CSV table of C-alpha atoms in Angstrom, one decimal:
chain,number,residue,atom,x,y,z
N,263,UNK,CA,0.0,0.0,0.0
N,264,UNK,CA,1.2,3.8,-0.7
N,265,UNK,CA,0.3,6.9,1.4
N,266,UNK,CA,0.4,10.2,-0.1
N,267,UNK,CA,0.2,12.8,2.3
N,268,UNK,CA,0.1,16.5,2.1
N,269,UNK,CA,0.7,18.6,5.7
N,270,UNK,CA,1.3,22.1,6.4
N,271,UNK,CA,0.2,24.6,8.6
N,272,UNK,CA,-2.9,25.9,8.2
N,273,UNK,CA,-5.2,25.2,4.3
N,274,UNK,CA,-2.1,25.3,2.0
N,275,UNK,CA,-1.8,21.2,2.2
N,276,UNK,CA,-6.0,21.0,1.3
N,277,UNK,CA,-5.8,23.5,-1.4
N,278,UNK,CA,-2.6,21.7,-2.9
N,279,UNK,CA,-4.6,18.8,-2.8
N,280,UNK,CA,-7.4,20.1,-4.9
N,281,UNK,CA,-4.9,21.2,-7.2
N,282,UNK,CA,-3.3,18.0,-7.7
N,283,UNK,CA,-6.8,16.3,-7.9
N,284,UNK,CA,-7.8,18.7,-10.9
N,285,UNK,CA,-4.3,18.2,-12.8
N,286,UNK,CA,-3.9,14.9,-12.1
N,287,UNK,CA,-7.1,13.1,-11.7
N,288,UNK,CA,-5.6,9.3,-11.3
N,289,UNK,CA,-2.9,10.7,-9.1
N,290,UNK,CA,-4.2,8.1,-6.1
N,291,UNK,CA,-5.6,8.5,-2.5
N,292,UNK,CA,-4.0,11.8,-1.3
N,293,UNK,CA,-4.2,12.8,2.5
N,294,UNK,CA,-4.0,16.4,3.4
N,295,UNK,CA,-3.4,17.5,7.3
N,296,UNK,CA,-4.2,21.1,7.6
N,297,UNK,CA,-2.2,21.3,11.2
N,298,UNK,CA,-3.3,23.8,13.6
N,299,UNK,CA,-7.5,24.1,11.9
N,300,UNK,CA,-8.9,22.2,14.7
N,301,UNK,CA,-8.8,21.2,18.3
N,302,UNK,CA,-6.6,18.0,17.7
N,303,UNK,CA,-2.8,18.3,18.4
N,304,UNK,CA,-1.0,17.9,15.2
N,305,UNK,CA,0.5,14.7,16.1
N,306,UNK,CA,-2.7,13.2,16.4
N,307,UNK,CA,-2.9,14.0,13.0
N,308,UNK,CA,-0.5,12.5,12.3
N,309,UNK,CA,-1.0,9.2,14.1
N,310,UNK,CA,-4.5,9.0,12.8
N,311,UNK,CA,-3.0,9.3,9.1
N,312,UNK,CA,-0.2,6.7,9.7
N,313,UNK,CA,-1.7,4.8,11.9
N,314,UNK,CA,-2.5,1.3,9.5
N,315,UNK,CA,1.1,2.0,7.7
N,316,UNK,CA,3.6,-1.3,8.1
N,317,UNK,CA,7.0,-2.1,7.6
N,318,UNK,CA,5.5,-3.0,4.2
N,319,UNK,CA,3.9,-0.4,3.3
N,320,UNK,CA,5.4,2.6,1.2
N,321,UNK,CA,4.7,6.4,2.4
N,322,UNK,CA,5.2,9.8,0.5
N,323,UNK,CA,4.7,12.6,3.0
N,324,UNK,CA,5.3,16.0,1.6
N,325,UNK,CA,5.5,19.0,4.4
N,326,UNK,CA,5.3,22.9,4.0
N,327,UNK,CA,8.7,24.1,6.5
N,328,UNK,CA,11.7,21.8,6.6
N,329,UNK,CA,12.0,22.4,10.7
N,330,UNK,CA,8.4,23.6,10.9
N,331,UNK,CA,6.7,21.2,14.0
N,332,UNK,CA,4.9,19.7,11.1
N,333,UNK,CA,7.5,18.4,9.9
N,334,UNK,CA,9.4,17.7,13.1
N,335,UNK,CA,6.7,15.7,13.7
N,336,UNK,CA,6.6,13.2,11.1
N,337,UNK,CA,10.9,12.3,11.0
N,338,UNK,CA,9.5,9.6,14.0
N,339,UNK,CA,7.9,7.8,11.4
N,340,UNK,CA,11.4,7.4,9.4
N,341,UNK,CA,12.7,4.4,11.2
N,342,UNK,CA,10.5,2.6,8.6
N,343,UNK,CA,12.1,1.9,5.9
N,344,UNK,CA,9.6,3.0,2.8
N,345,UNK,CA,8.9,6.2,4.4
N,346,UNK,CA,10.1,9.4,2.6
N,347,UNK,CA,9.8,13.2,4.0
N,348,UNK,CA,10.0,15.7,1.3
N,349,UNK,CA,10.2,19.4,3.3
N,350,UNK,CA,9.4,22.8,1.5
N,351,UNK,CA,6.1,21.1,-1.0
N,352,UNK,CA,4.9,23.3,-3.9
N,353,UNK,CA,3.3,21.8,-7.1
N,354,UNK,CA,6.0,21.5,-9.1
N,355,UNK,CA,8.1,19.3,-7.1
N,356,UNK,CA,4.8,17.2,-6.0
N,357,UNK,CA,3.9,16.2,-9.8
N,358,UNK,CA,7.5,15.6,-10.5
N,359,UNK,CA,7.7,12.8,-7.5
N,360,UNK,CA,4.3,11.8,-8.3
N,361,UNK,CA,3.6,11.3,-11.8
N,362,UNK,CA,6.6,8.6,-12.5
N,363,UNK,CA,4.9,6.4,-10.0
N,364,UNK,CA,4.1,3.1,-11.0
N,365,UNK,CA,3.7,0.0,-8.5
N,366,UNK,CA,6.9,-0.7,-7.6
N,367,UNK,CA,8.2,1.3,-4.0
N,368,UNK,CA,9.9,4.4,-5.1
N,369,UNK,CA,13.5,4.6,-4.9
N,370,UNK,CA,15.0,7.7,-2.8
N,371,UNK,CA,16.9,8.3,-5.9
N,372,UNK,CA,13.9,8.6,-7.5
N,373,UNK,CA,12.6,11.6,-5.6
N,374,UNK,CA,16.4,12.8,-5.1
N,375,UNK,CA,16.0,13.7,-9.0
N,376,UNK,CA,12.1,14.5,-9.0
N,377,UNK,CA,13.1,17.1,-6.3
N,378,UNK,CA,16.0,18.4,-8.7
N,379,UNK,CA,13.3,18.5,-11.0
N,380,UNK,CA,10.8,20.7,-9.4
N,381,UNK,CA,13.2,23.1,-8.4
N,382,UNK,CA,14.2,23.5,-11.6
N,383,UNK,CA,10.4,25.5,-12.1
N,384,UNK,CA,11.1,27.9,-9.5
N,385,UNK,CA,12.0,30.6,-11.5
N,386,UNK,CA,12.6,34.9,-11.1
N,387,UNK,CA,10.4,35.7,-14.4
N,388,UNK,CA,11.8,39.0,-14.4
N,389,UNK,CA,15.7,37.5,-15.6
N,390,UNK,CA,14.1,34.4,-17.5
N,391,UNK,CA,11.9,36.8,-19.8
N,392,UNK,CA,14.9,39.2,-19.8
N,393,UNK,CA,17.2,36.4,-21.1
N,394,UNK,CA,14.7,35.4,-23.5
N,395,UNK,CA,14.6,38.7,-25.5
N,396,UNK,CA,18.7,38.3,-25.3
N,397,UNK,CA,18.8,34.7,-26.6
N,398,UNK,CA,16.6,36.4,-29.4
N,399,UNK,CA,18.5,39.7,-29.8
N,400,UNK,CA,21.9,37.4,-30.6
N,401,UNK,CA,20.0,35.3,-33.3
């Protein structure tokens, strides 16, 4: 079995859900823990989200703040083996880890490059459009 979950503070992690949902309809089960929206302590959350996950089992969490206590609170959970924390989420770097997937577990190389990836589309549009019209100025 493989667990996607999506978990920030506050509604980013249930919009970025929606998102995915609408770009990539067959994406899978997605879980998305808005921390801090209700009464229940975030690792509750958590525990409630993780809490039929095995040895066996594979586990794809993506967080908002690499150091943020939503984060903080899932590294427990990375003494099993298939489970993979990915800090600092945004939709690029979800779809590249995501849409590779087949059903085999995913490889931390894998998401090592997906992250590389992603980053990659994190871009100043200012400097990119202004090195555009450069490229095309030397042609």
């Amino acid at each position: 079995m493989r667990k996607i979950i999506l978990a920030s503070h506050h509604n980013l992690a249930i919009g970025m859900k929606d998102t995915l949902e609408y770009i990539i309809p067959t994406v899978g089960d997605i879980t998305a823990i808005a921390a801090y929206t209700t009464n229940m302590p975030v690792n509750e959350e958590i525990e409630a989200a993780l809490a039929d996950i095995t040895e066996k089992d594979e586990a794809i969490i993506f967080t908002d703040l690499l150091g943020g206590s939503v984060n903080q609170n899932f590294t427990k959970y990375l003494t099993y083996p298939n489970v993979h924390l990915i800090a600092g989420m945004n939709l690029p770097v979800i779809m590249s880890c995501l849409l590779p997937l087949g059903d085999a577990a995913i490889e931390p190389e894998q998401l090592r490059l997906a992250i590389q990836e992603g980053q990659q589309q994190i871009v100043y549009v200012n400097d990119y459009l202004t090195q555009q019209t450069l490229d095309e100025e030397d042609e």
